[in-house]
Amino acid sequence: MTCCCCILSLDENEQVVDTDCFGKREVINGPVCSFLNPCDSVEARSALVIEAGEYALLVSDTTGEERAVYGSTVEFMAANEKCSVVKKSPTLTRQEYIAVTNAMGEVKHVVGPLMYLPQPLESVSGIRDVYNLSKNEYIRIKMPTGEVRIVQGEARVVPEPLEEVLGGVQQAVNIDNHHAVLVRNEDTGSLVLYSQHGLFFPTPYQSIVEVQSKIILEEYQTVVYKDAEGRFHYVSGDSDMRDFFLPPFCAIVKQEWSTDLKKEHNTWEEMWKFDKRPSYMNYEFTCRTIDNVELVIDVSFFWSIIDVKLLIEKTADAPGDTCAHARSLI
């Protein structure tokens, strides 16, 4: 733009806001060559070049009204307008959607495939993925009323406005001969073990605590578990209950058995399947004679568990206590 002796020359895509001595404003758009009143003041600015896939929001500085302009275009703003923002229009595929909130706070979901052109006074969320659920998948949705619903696959799900997906896409549990699912009813607090074969989908107010693997015992093995009242139950592999799922509110009794050579519990293994077969165990300790001679003694045990109930009652580390007892006798 060049200006000389009150002559205004504008190139293409240029404009000026001309304010006269009375404060009245008007725009002059290029390309043009025009004469100006010497007492006028001018503000030069470029026209808005809006590319395809873009939109601009223009705000009036006198009324506060907002209007949207969509590309591709060249827009000359009015004298009282300012550009508040130029953005990309959301482009959605078939697997995407957005949440649009208007000036009244009302929310709607717009699902692709399309290019959405936001209107004035609308706010647009980020692009979200549509939930495509396989046959063994589900989602948990919280509704505006606070209620919860479950949607199972196969399905293509777009939540309603104001709905919230809790925890994302989750997998149903495949229950078979060797697997069961322990579920808590959140409305009552109770625990239920489901072992019926098939895909398990929880109800809206159920949560999966754990997927249990069936405990299978050999004839020489014994397992101990404690129930909700603290009573111990002993299950042997030579009984009819040699394969079972742990009942609700029960816990397997486990012990830590020393495995280091000196049985000082520096290393240990977790023991919960108690093996009654005879086995070897090595033990080493030092002692002194009456003559104050230090001896290193190696001991080998060939031992087995005879009574698991008595073992649970008397010790938490059978190898360690056995070796300690032998050392006291030696």
XYZ file of C-alpha atoms in Angstrom:
330
model
C 0.000 0.000 0.000
C 1.225 3.509 -0.804
C -0.311 6.815 0.268
C 0.666 10.247 -1.112
C -1.127 13.595 -0.871
C -4.336 12.063 0.497
C -4.457 9.566 -2.347
C -4.984 5.946 -1.194
C -3.825 3.039 -3.316
C -4.694 -0.532 -2.269
C -3.511 -3.777 -3.759
C -5.589 -6.933 -3.985
C -6.485 -8.470 -0.587
C -5.802 -5.176 1.210
C -8.258 -2.947 3.009
C -8.255 0.080 5.268
C -10.627 1.240 7.963
C -11.258 4.932 7.333
C -12.377 6.953 10.358
C -13.550 10.478 9.606
C -13.355 13.461 11.920
C -16.793 12.618 13.333
C -15.730 9.063 14.319
C -17.680 7.358 11.583
C -15.893 4.300 10.232
C -16.026 2.648 6.842
C -13.874 0.141 4.996
C -12.208 0.544 1.647
C -11.270 -2.720 -0.056
C -8.580 -3.165 -2.680
C -7.619 -3.125 -5.399
C -8.561 0.548 -5.571
C -7.127 4.072 -5.820
C -9.119 6.604 -3.778
C -8.951 10.157 -2.409
C -9.103 10.658 1.351
C -10.126 13.619 3.465
C -6.974 15.063 5.045
C -8.501 14.862 8.542
C -9.383 11.139 8.216
C -7.344 8.490 10.003
C -6.775 5.120 8.370
C -5.941 1.652 9.692
C -4.474 -0.710 7.130
C -5.060 -4.453 7.350
C -5.021 -7.480 5.110
C -8.098 -9.364 4.028
C -8.623 -12.784 5.606
C -7.421 -15.566 3.329
C -9.197 -18.706 4.527
C -8.011 -21.982 3.041
C -10.223 -24.937 2.236
C -10.985 -26.864 5.417
C -10.574 -23.774 7.606
C -13.016 -21.389 9.257
C -12.698 -17.990 10.936
C -14.760 -16.391 13.687
C -15.340 -12.647 13.354
C -16.522 -10.584 16.309
C -18.171 -7.168 16.193
C -16.536 -4.754 18.625
C -19.759 -2.733 18.895
C -22.437 -5.422 19.397
C -20.316 -8.429 20.420
C -22.061 -10.571 17.809
C -20.039 -13.349 16.223
C -20.182 -14.785 12.724
C -18.350 -17.619 11.034
C -16.712 -17.615 7.611
C -15.732 -20.875 5.932
C -12.972 -21.495 3.383
C -11.862 -21.415 0.778
C -12.469 -17.682 0.435
C -11.026 -14.208 0.801
C -13.061 -12.263 3.367
C -13.037 -8.500 3.837
C -14.126 -7.718 7.387
C -16.567 -4.983 8.246
C -15.266 -1.813 9.841
C -16.306 -2.895 13.331
C -15.147 -6.528 13.036
C -12.077 -8.285 14.374
C -10.905 -11.826 13.679
C -10.869 -13.821 16.912
C -9.596 -17.127 15.557
C -8.808 -19.113 12.420
C -8.995 -22.883 12.835
C -9.157 -26.135 10.927
C -12.648 -27.537 10.554
C -12.903 -30.979 12.213
C -12.738 -33.683 9.558
C -14.260 -36.949 10.785
C -13.938 -40.477 9.450
C -16.634 -43.100 9.923
C -14.890 -44.218 13.119
C -14.784 -40.759 14.730
C -17.137 -38.282 16.372
C -17.037 -34.966 18.230
C -19.099 -33.327 20.978
C -20.487 -29.876 20.119
C -21.746 -27.510 22.823
C -23.857 -24.487 21.892
C -24.315 -21.188 23.727
C -27.165 -22.657 25.826
C -24.922 -25.452 27.123
C -26.716 -28.106 25.092
C -24.461 -30.904 23.822
C -24.798 -32.972 20.669
C -22.596 -35.609 19.082
C -21.634 -35.346 15.432
C -20.562 -38.612 13.803
C -18.475 -38.908 10.623
C -17.784 -39.251 7.814
C -18.013 -35.483 7.250
C -16.320 -32.121 7.710
C -18.102 -30.245 10.459
C -18.481 -26.469 10.120
C -18.744 -24.996 13.626
C -21.337 -22.283 14.111
C -20.777 -19.064 16.080
C -20.783 -19.508 19.867
C -20.230 -23.257 19.542
C -17.368 -25.085 21.241
C -16.075 -28.311 19.737
C -14.346 -31.134 21.623
C -11.373 -33.083 20.388
C -11.975 -35.909 17.943
C -13.004 -39.121 19.690
C -13.093 -42.703 18.450
C -16.314 -44.606 17.982
C -16.411 -47.793 20.083
C -16.340 -50.850 17.812
C -16.933 -53.825 20.080
C -16.037 -57.407 19.231
C -18.147 -60.306 20.458
C -16.042 -60.685 23.621
C -15.884 -56.961 24.500
C -18.096 -54.558 26.417
C -18.177 -51.013 27.755
C -19.680 -49.577 30.919
C -21.561 -46.289 30.396
C -22.639 -43.847 33.099
C -25.781 -41.943 32.112
C -26.625 -38.349 33.134
C -29.046 -39.719 35.751
C -26.175 -41.556 37.480
C -27.375 -44.974 36.336
C -24.915 -47.360 34.702
C -25.529 -49.574 31.692
C -23.505 -52.268 29.945
C -23.224 -52.470 26.150
C -21.994 -55.818 24.801
C -20.421 -56.564 21.449
C -20.803 -57.047 18.594
C -21.802 -53.389 18.299
C -20.792 -49.956 17.051
C -21.386 -47.556 19.923
C -21.505 -43.765 20.028
C -22.376 -42.634 23.574
C -25.225 -40.196 23.970
C -24.372 -36.585 24.902
C -23.552 -36.230 28.621
C -22.845 -39.972 28.899
C -19.464 -41.088 30.218
C -17.652 -44.303 29.310
C -16.090 -45.825 32.429
C -12.824 -47.716 31.990
C -12.837 -47.910 28.188
C -13.304 -51.155 26.256
C -13.083 -54.219 28.511
C -12.771 -57.922 27.805
C -15.390 -60.473 28.797
C -14.065 -63.486 30.698
C -14.035 -66.871 28.991
C -15.092 -69.433 31.614
C -14.123 -73.046 30.966
C -13.122 -76.183 32.875
C -10.001 -74.513 34.259
C -11.131 -70.920 34.778
C -13.791 -69.156 36.840
C -14.415 -65.524 37.704
C -14.835 -63.981 41.147
C -17.253 -61.040 41.031
C -18.226 -58.416 43.605
C -21.786 -57.087 43.630
C -21.184 -53.402 44.295
C -24.740 -52.759 45.464
C -24.594 -55.429 48.195
C -20.841 -55.990 48.686
C -21.180 -59.750 48.278
C -18.721 -61.949 46.385
C -19.939 -64.527 43.874
C -17.917 -67.171 42.028
C -19.159 -67.893 38.494
C -18.048 -71.156 36.892
C -20.716 -71.751 34.230
C -19.005 -72.211 30.871
C -19.177 -69.409 28.315
C -18.440 -65.700 28.003
C -19.090 -63.808 31.225
C -20.291 -60.207 31.040
C -20.812 -58.402 34.355
C -24.041 -56.584 35.136
C -23.900 -52.774 35.542
C -23.168 -53.009 39.265
C -20.737 -55.911 39.237
C -16.952 -55.656 39.142
C -14.543 -58.475 38.340
C -12.241 -59.120 41.298
C -10.097 -61.814 39.695
C -10.064 -64.636 37.188
C -9.318 -67.858 39.066
C -7.437 -70.826 37.732
C -8.643 -74.184 39.012
C -6.430 -75.744 41.664
C -5.522 -79.265 40.524
C -3.699 -81.550 42.979
C -1.636 -84.665 42.476
C -2.293 -87.591 44.813
C 0.673 -86.684 47.019
C -0.195 -82.965 47.368
C -2.252 -81.109 49.960
C -3.544 -77.544 49.943
C -4.758 -75.567 52.943
C -7.098 -72.577 52.742
C -8.706 -70.334 55.353
C -12.373 -69.352 55.151
C -14.089 -66.120 56.163
C -14.439 -67.311 59.790
C -10.730 -68.129 60.039
C -11.163 -71.923 59.948
C -8.585 -74.009 58.084
C -9.654 -76.467 55.394
C -7.334 -79.246 54.197
C -7.745 -80.591 50.673
C -5.746 -83.652 49.635
C -5.026 -84.891 46.150
C -6.235 -88.383 47.037
C -9.720 -87.100 47.924
C -12.771 -86.476 45.729
C -12.081 -82.706 45.852
C -8.710 -82.921 44.093
C -9.584 -80.149 41.637
C -11.572 -77.103 42.789
C -11.970 -73.339 42.632
C -11.226 -71.353 45.759
C -14.559 -70.281 47.345
C -15.336 -66.580 47.899
C -13.842 -64.894 50.985
C -11.216 -67.650 51.266
C -7.429 -67.419 51.055
C -4.735 -70.011 50.386
C -2.399 -70.609 53.337
C 1.192 -70.016 52.206
C 4.509 -70.476 53.964
C 8.035 -69.280 53.274
C 10.502 -72.178 53.419
C 14.238 -71.517 53.719
C 16.285 -72.681 50.732
C 19.798 -71.412 51.612
C 22.363 -74.009 52.742
C 22.593 -72.715 56.322
C 18.802 -72.342 56.602
C 19.101 -68.762 57.855
C 16.159 -67.609 55.689
C 18.415 -65.564 53.429
C 16.640 -67.161 50.492
C 13.265 -68.811 50.551
C 10.502 -70.196 48.359
C 6.767 -69.775 48.727
C 5.092 -73.069 49.564
C 1.353 -73.673 49.327
C 1.134 -77.080 47.673
C 2.574 -79.346 50.343
C 4.305 -82.378 48.799
C 4.227 -85.528 50.931
C 6.823 -87.421 48.901
C 10.209 -88.063 50.562
C 12.966 -85.678 49.464
C 16.582 -84.784 50.206
C 17.699 -81.640 51.996
C 21.255 -80.435 52.725
C 22.234 -78.384 55.753
C 25.506 -76.844 56.867
C 26.402 -75.197 60.172
C 29.448 -74.476 62.335
C 30.029 -75.459 65.957
C 32.878 -75.693 68.459
C 34.124 -78.661 70.444
C 35.019 -78.647 74.112
C 38.596 -77.934 72.989
C 37.338 -74.801 71.170
C 37.920 -76.315 67.728
C 35.599 -74.955 65.090
C 33.890 -77.581 62.948
C 31.875 -77.198 59.793
C 29.235 -79.891 59.733
C 27.337 -80.972 56.639
C 24.075 -82.792 57.217
C 21.842 -84.495 54.653
C 18.215 -85.180 55.462
C 15.923 -87.633 53.791
C 12.575 -86.459 55.035
C 8.870 -86.207 54.218
C 5.702 -84.604 55.552
C 3.520 -87.006 57.507
C 0.800 -84.708 58.862
C 0.072 -81.436 57.032
C -2.363 -80.252 59.707
C 0.260 -80.640 62.426
C 2.842 -78.908 60.207
C 0.580 -75.861 59.760
C -0.080 -75.666 63.487
C 3.566 -75.999 64.609
C 5.769 -74.191 62.058
C 5.888 -71.612 59.288
C 9.271 -72.803 57.954
C 9.511 -76.610 58.065
C 13.058 -76.955 56.571
C 14.454 -74.185 58.776
C 12.909 -75.506 61.990
C 13.877 -79.103 61.182
C 17.517 -78.135 60.692
C 17.519 -75.935 63.799
C 16.179 -78.849 65.850
C 18.845 -81.197 64.447
C 21.589 -78.680 65.247
C 20.434 -78.425 68.872
C 20.715 -82.209 69.247
C 24.165 -82.364 67.646
